[in-house]
PDB file of C-alpha atoms and ligand atoms in Angstrom:
ATOM      1  CA  MET A  25      24.595   3.294  -5.452  1.00  0.00           C
ATOM      2  CA  SER A  26      27.069   2.196  -2.812  1.00  0.00           C
ATOM      3  CA  GLY A  27      27.727  -1.472  -2.144  1.00  0.00           C
ATOM      4  CA  GLN A  28      25.128  -1.495   0.604  1.00  0.00           C
ATOM      5  CA  LYS A  29      21.700  -2.738  -0.432  1.00  0.00           C
ATOM      6  CA  LEU A  30      18.778  -0.376  -0.363  1.00  0.00           C
ATOM      7  CA  ARG A  31      16.045  -1.208   2.175  1.00  0.00           C
ATOM      8  CA  LEU A  32      12.756  -1.703   0.317  1.00  0.00           C
ATOM      9  CA  ALA A  33       9.316  -2.323   1.839  1.00  0.00           C
ATOM     10  CA  THR A  34       5.868  -2.972   0.429  1.00  0.00           C
ATOM     11  CA  ALA A  35       2.749  -2.610   2.556  1.00  0.00           C
ATOM     12  CA  TRP A  36      -0.839  -3.763   2.096  1.00  0.00           C
ATOM     13  CA  LEU A  37      -3.587  -1.531   3.475  1.00  0.00           C
ATOM     14  CA  GLY A  38      -7.179  -1.507   2.150  1.00  0.00           C
ATOM     15  CA  GLY A  39      -6.725  -3.184  -1.224  1.00  0.00           C
ATOM     16  CA  CYS A  40      -7.337  -6.526  -2.926  1.00  0.00           C
ATOM     17  CA  SER A  41      -3.628  -7.487  -3.172  1.00  0.00           C
ATOM     18  CA  GLY A  42      -3.832  -7.206  -6.956  1.00  0.00           C
ATOM     19  CA  CYS A  43      -1.106  -4.572  -6.908  1.00  0.00           C
ATOM     20  CA  HIS A  44       1.194  -7.003  -5.097  1.00  0.00           C
ATOM     21  CA  MET A  45       0.312  -9.716  -7.618  1.00  0.00           C
ATOM     22  CA  SER A  46       1.350  -7.320 -10.378  1.00  0.00           C
ATOM     23  CA  PHE A  47       4.588  -6.641  -8.461  1.00  0.00           C
ATOM     24  CA  LEU A  48       5.300 -10.389  -8.491  1.00  0.00           C
ATOM     25  CA  ASP A  49       4.724 -10.325 -12.261  1.00  0.00           C
ATOM     26  CA  LEU A  50       8.007  -8.433 -12.525  1.00  0.00           C
ATOM     27  CA  ASP A  51       9.292 -12.017 -12.906  1.00  0.00           C
ATOM     28  CA  GLU A  52      13.015 -12.120 -13.715  1.00  0.00           C
ATOM     29  CA  ARG A  53      13.286  -8.397 -12.969  1.00  0.00           C
ATOM     30  CA  LEU A  54      12.781  -9.378  -9.304  1.00  0.00           C
ATOM     31  CA  VAL A  55      16.214 -11.037  -9.477  1.00  0.00           C
ATOM     32  CA  GLU A  56      17.694  -7.793 -10.759  1.00  0.00           C
ATOM     33  CA  LEU A  57      15.897  -5.915  -8.008  1.00  0.00           C
ATOM     34  CA  ALA A  58      17.216  -8.318  -5.355  1.00  0.00           C
ATOM     35  CA  GLU A  59      20.782  -7.457  -6.411  1.00  0.00           C
ATOM     36  CA  VAL A  60      20.345  -3.860  -5.277  1.00  0.00           C
ATOM     37  CA  ALA A  61      17.557  -3.986  -2.703  1.00  0.00           C
ATOM     38  CA  GLU A  62      16.690  -6.025   0.378  1.00  0.00           C
ATOM     39  CA  LEU A  63      12.960  -6.557   1.026  1.00  0.00           C
ATOM     40  CA  VAL A  64      12.656  -5.690   4.718  1.00  0.00           C
ATOM     41  CA  TYR A  65       8.850  -5.682   5.076  1.00  0.00           C
ATOM     42  CA  SER A  66       6.061  -6.993   2.855  1.00  0.00           C
ATOM     43  CA  PRO A  67       2.959  -9.212   2.878  1.00  0.00           C
ATOM     44  CA  ILE A  68       5.109 -11.657   0.901  1.00  0.00           C
ATOM     45  CA  ALA A  69       7.680 -11.755   3.746  1.00  0.00           C
ATOM     46  CA  ASP A  70       6.845 -12.817   7.293  1.00  0.00           C
ATOM     47  CA  VAL A  71       7.814  -9.627   9.145  1.00  0.00           C
ATOM     48  CA  LYS A  72       5.400  -8.460  11.847  1.00  0.00           C
ATOM     49  CA  GLU A  73       6.722  -4.984  12.730  1.00  0.00           C
ATOM     50  CA  PHE A  74       7.386  -2.248  10.214  1.00  0.00           C
ATOM     51  CA  PRO A  75      11.166  -1.707  10.543  1.00  0.00           C
ATOM     52  CA  GLU A  76      13.181   1.446  11.057  1.00  0.00           C
ATOM     53  CA  ALA A  77      15.318   3.157   8.407  1.00  0.00           C
ATOM     54  CA  VAL A  78      13.527   2.013   5.258  1.00  0.00           C
ATOM     55  CA  ASP A  79      14.610   3.702   2.033  1.00  0.00           C
ATOM     56  CA  ILE A  80      11.526   3.172  -0.142  1.00  0.00           C
ATOM     57  CA  THR A  81       8.051   1.910   0.748  1.00  0.00           C
ATOM     58  CA  LEU A  82       5.391   1.060  -1.822  1.00  0.00           C
ATOM     59  CA  VAL A  83       1.948   1.223  -0.218  1.00  0.00           C
ATOM     60  CA  GLU A  84      -0.939  -0.688  -1.783  1.00  0.00           C
ATOM     61  CA  GLY A  85      -4.472   0.177  -0.723  1.00  0.00           C
ATOM     62  CA  ALA A  86      -6.419   2.980   0.856  1.00  0.00           C
ATOM     63  CA  VAL A  87      -6.664   3.854   4.543  1.00  0.00           C
ATOM     64  CA  ALA A  88      -9.885   2.230   5.726  1.00  0.00           C
ATOM     65  CA  ASN A  89      -9.497   1.391   9.415  1.00  0.00           C
ATOM     66  CA  VAL A  90      -7.573   2.314  12.532  1.00  0.00           C
ATOM     67  CA  ASP A  91      -4.889  -0.322  11.927  1.00  0.00           C
ATOM     68  CA  HIS A  92      -4.217   1.093   8.458  1.00  0.00           C
ATOM     69  CA  LEU A  93      -3.980   4.557   9.969  1.00  0.00           C
ATOM     70  CA  GLU A  94      -1.413   3.456  12.536  1.00  0.00           C
ATOM     71  CA  LEU A  95       0.654   1.552   9.962  1.00  0.00           C
ATOM     72  CA  ALA A  96       0.571   4.470   7.505  1.00  0.00           C
ATOM     73  CA  GLN A  97       1.921   6.787  10.186  1.00  0.00           C
ATOM     74  CA  GLN A  98       4.669   4.303  11.103  1.00  0.00           C
ATOM     75  CA  ILE A  99       5.563   3.943   7.435  1.00  0.00           C
ATOM     76  CA  ARG A 100       5.900   7.708   7.071  1.00  0.00           C
ATOM     77  CA  GLU A 101       8.035   8.042  10.205  1.00  0.00           C
ATOM     78  CA  ARG A 102      10.351   5.205   9.185  1.00  0.00           C
ATOM     79  CA  SER A 103      10.640   5.594   5.396  1.00  0.00           C
ATOM     80  CA  ARG A 104      12.695   8.055   3.389  1.00  0.00           C
ATOM     81  CA  ILE A 105      10.413   7.753   0.330  1.00  0.00           C
ATOM     82  CA  VAL A 106       6.761   6.665   0.367  1.00  0.00           C
ATOM     83  CA  ALA A 107       4.954   5.830  -2.880  1.00  0.00           C
ATOM     84  CA  SER A 108       1.209   5.334  -3.318  1.00  0.00           C
ATOM     85  CA  PHE A 109       1.130   2.061  -5.229  1.00  0.00           C
ATOM     86  CA  GLY A 110      -2.036   1.541  -7.285  1.00  0.00           C
ATOM     87  CA  ASP A 111      -5.327   3.371  -7.603  1.00  0.00           C
ATOM     88  CA  CYS A 112      -6.705   2.450  -4.167  1.00  0.00           C
ATOM     89  CA  ALA A 113      -3.762   4.195  -2.504  1.00  0.00           C
ATOM     90  CA  VAL A 114      -3.775   7.038  -5.054  1.00  0.00           C
ATOM     91  CA  THR A 115      -7.519   7.841  -5.092  1.00  0.00           C
ATOM     92  CA  GLY A 116      -9.382   5.456  -2.770  1.00  0.00           C
ATOM     93  CA  ASN A 117     -10.742   3.639  -5.837  1.00  0.00           C
ATOM     94  CA  VAL A 118     -12.650   0.419  -5.127  1.00  0.00           C
ATOM     95  CA  THR A 119     -12.033   0.543  -1.383  1.00  0.00           C
ATOM     96  CA  SER A 120     -13.810   3.891  -1.097  1.00  0.00           C
ATOM     97  CA  LEU A 121     -17.048   2.664  -2.699  1.00  0.00           C
ATOM     98  CA  ARG A 122     -18.474   2.281   0.799  1.00  0.00           C
ATOM     99  CA  ASN A 123     -17.982   5.968   1.611  1.00  0.00           C
ATOM    100  CA  ARG A 124     -21.621   6.948   1.035  1.00  0.00           C
ATOM    101  CA  ILE A 125     -22.842   4.396   3.561  1.00  0.00           C
ATOM    102  CA  PRO A 126     -22.609   5.219   7.283  1.00  0.00           C
ATOM    103  CA  VAL A 127     -20.353   2.710   9.021  1.00  0.00           C
ATOM    104  CA  PRO A 128     -23.039   1.358  11.436  1.00  0.00           C
ATOM    105  CA  ASP A 129     -25.408   0.694   8.515  1.00  0.00           C
ATOM    106  CA  LEU A 130     -22.612  -0.962   6.547  1.00  0.00           C
ATOM    107  CA  LEU A 131     -21.623  -3.279   9.406  1.00  0.00           C
ATOM    108  CA  ASN A 132     -25.229  -4.104  10.125  1.00  0.00           C
ATOM    109  CA  GLN A 133     -25.911  -4.991   6.515  1.00  0.00           C
ATOM    110  CA  VAL A 134     -22.771  -7.093   6.097  1.00  0.00           C
ATOM    111  CA  TYR A 135     -22.610  -8.897   9.451  1.00  0.00           C
ATOM    112  CA  GLN A 136     -26.182  -8.970  10.791  1.00  0.00           C
ATOM    113  CA  GLY A 137     -28.382  -8.680   7.704  1.00  0.00           C
ATOM    114  CA  GLY A 138     -27.936 -12.082   6.072  1.00  0.00           C
ATOM    115  CA  PRO A 139     -28.122 -15.764   6.929  1.00  0.00           C
ATOM    116  CA  GLY A 140     -24.457 -15.844   8.013  1.00  0.00           C
ATOM    117  CA  ALA A 141     -24.997 -13.273  10.755  1.00  0.00           C
ATOM    118  CA  ILE A 142     -22.273 -13.140  13.387  1.00  0.00           C
ATOM    119  CA  PRO A 143     -22.549 -11.813  16.952  1.00  0.00           C
ATOM    120  CA  ARG A 144     -22.048  -8.081  17.370  1.00  0.00           C
ATOM    121  CA  GLN A 145     -18.531  -7.331  18.483  1.00  0.00           C
ATOM    122  CA  SER A 146     -17.968  -5.864  21.912  1.00  0.00           C
ATOM    123  CA  PRO A 147     -16.232  -2.469  22.028  1.00  0.00           C
ATOM    124  CA  ASP A 148     -14.077  -3.937  24.842  1.00  0.00           C
ATOM    125  CA  ASP A 149     -13.011  -6.959  22.818  1.00  0.00           C
ATOM    126  CA  PRO A 150     -13.203  -6.073  19.126  1.00  0.00           C
ATOM    127  CA  ILE A 151     -12.728  -8.877  16.627  1.00  0.00           C
ATOM    128  CA  MET A 152     -11.680  -6.532  13.850  1.00  0.00           C
ATOM    129  CA  PRO A 153     -10.158  -3.056  13.674  1.00  0.00           C
ATOM    130  CA  ALA A 154     -12.639  -0.176  13.779  1.00  0.00           C
ATOM    131  CA  LEU A 155     -13.505   1.274  10.382  1.00  0.00           C
ATOM    132  CA  LEU A 156     -12.820   4.956   9.744  1.00  0.00           C
ATOM    133  CA  PRO A 157     -15.938   7.013   8.868  1.00  0.00           C
ATOM    134  CA  THR A 158     -14.679   7.226   5.288  1.00  0.00           C
ATOM    135  CA  VAL A 159     -11.915   5.516   3.328  1.00  0.00           C
ATOM    136  CA  LEU A 160      -9.074   7.901   2.502  1.00  0.00           C
ATOM    137  CA  PRO A 161      -6.379   7.865  -0.173  1.00  0.00           C
ATOM    138  CA  LEU A 162      -2.935   7.645   1.369  1.00  0.00           C
ATOM    139  CA  HIS A 163      -1.904  11.251   0.689  1.00  0.00           C
ATOM    140  CA  GLN A 164      -4.828  12.497   2.809  1.00  0.00           C
ATOM    141  CA  VAL A 165      -3.302  10.746   5.806  1.00  0.00           C
ATOM    142  CA  ILE A 166       0.462  11.110   5.342  1.00  0.00           C
ATOM    143  CA  GLU A 167       2.790  12.942   3.002  1.00  0.00           C
ATOM    144  CA  VAL A 168       3.416  10.905  -0.139  1.00  0.00           C
ATOM    145  CA  ASP A 169       6.446  11.347  -2.399  1.00  0.00           C
ATOM    146  CA  ALA A 170       5.395   9.456  -5.528  1.00  0.00           C
ATOM    147  CA  PHE A 171       2.247   8.088  -7.157  1.00  0.00           C
ATOM    148  CA  VAL A 172       2.094   4.925  -9.240  1.00  0.00           C
ATOM    149  CA  PRO A 173      -1.480   4.712 -10.572  1.00  0.00           C
ATOM    150  CA  GLY A 174      -3.216   1.755 -12.191  1.00  0.00           C
ATOM    151  CA  CYS A 175      -5.621  -0.963 -11.089  1.00  0.00           C
ATOM    152  CA  PRO A 176      -3.298  -2.629 -10.819  1.00  0.00           C
ATOM    153  CA  PRO A 177      -0.279  -0.805 -12.245  1.00  0.00           C
ATOM    154  CA  ASP A 178       1.122  -3.107 -14.917  1.00  0.00           C
ATOM    155  CA  PRO A 179       4.552  -4.645 -14.314  1.00  0.00           C
ATOM    156  CA  ASP A 180       6.265  -2.372 -16.848  1.00  0.00           C
ATOM    157  CA  ARG A 181       4.972   0.686 -15.036  1.00  0.00           C
ATOM    158  CA  ILE A 182       5.991  -0.741 -11.664  1.00  0.00           C
ATOM    159  CA  TRP A 183       9.452  -1.473 -12.993  1.00  0.00           C
ATOM    160  CA  ALA A 184       9.782   2.056 -14.406  1.00  0.00           C
ATOM    161  CA  ALA A 185       8.723   3.473 -11.042  1.00  0.00           C
ATOM    162  CA  VAL A 186      11.035   1.240  -9.015  1.00  0.00           C
ATOM    163  CA  ARG A 187      14.008   2.009 -11.246  1.00  0.00           C
ATOM    164  CA  ALA A 188      13.311   5.718 -11.069  1.00  0.00           C
ATOM    165  CA  LEU A 189      13.001   5.631  -7.286  1.00  0.00           C
ATOM    166  CA  ILE A 190      16.119   3.524  -6.813  1.00  0.00           C
ATOM    167  CA  PHE A 191      18.417   4.863  -9.485  1.00  0.00           C
ATOM    168  CA  GLY A 192      16.903   8.299 -10.052  1.00  0.00           C
ATOM    169  CA  GLU A 193      16.390   7.435 -13.696  1.00  0.00           C
ATOM    170  CA  ALA A 194      13.875   9.444 -15.645  1.00  0.00           C
ATOM    171  CA  ALA A 195      10.697   7.474 -16.096  1.00  0.00           C
ATOM    172  CA  PRO A 196       9.934   6.640 -19.717  1.00  0.00           C
ATOM    173  CA  HIS A 197       7.211   8.663 -21.345  1.00  0.00           C
ATOM    174  CA  ASP A 198       3.993   7.563 -19.726  1.00  0.00           C
ATOM    175  CA  PRO A 199       1.191  10.126 -19.346  1.00  0.00           C
ATOM    176  CA  HIS A 200      -0.193   8.174 -16.392  1.00  0.00           C
ATOM    177  CA  LEU A 201       3.005   7.936 -14.372  1.00  0.00           C
ATOM    178  CA  ARG A 202       3.222  10.769 -11.875  1.00  0.00           C
ATOM    179  CA  THR A 203       6.362  10.349  -9.864  1.00  0.00           C
ATOM    180  CA  PHE A 204       9.777  11.386  -8.921  1.00  0.00           C
ATOM    181  CA  GLY A 205      10.272  15.001  -8.017  1.00  0.00           C
TER     182      GLY A 205
HETATM  183 FE1  SF4 B 323      -6.767  -4.114  -6.119  1.00  0.00          FE
HETATM  184 FE2  SF4 B 323      -6.896  -2.301  -8.065  1.00  0.00          FE
HETATM  185 FE3  SF4 B 323      -6.929  -1.519  -5.529  1.00  0.00          FE
HETATM  186 FE4  SF4 B 323      -4.658  -2.535  -6.581  1.00  0.00          FE
HETATM  187  S1  SF4 B 323      -5.677  -0.621  -7.199  1.00  0.00           S
HETATM  188  S2  SF4 B 323      -5.542  -3.001  -4.578  1.00  0.00           S
HETATM  189  S3  SF4 B 323      -5.517  -4.085  -8.007  1.00  0.00           S
HETATM  190  S4  SF4 B 323      -8.507  -2.769  -6.559  1.00  0.00           S
END
């Protein structure tokens, strides 16, 4: 690598944040990572807009609503390499469990069906982003360059993936790690 730091991003779509917690469990390896990469966007950094000219973006979570869809498309336009980070991004996983339920029924059950019912949102003034008819894994929405499965991927697997993406190192033998063409 040249002396310039690589621009790294992590994004959080429809997931539980467990993949990001596992990323933080890299522990002292985060210091090593910080020597070669600058974190330019992440839920653990207070950056509102996805930046331009990102080298590598790890995306946690599936695409579940219109905001996720817009962010996924921005990520693809602005990132050289996009990796699906964790099973929700790779397959839909837990986030896609609602796919057999029509969205109106789902919203009715969750927000109007119980004792904590909230007012129906107005289409003109929505209080949350509209759900997509079904939850989609990331590669069904944008082109994805690498897949890092696991729920969550354990820190050793994340580290192997990050090193391979940054340094082009061969990933160690791991039958579950599908990455790095
Ligand atoms: Fe959470 Fe597992 Fe989905 Fe990661 S893959 S966001 S840990 S449910």
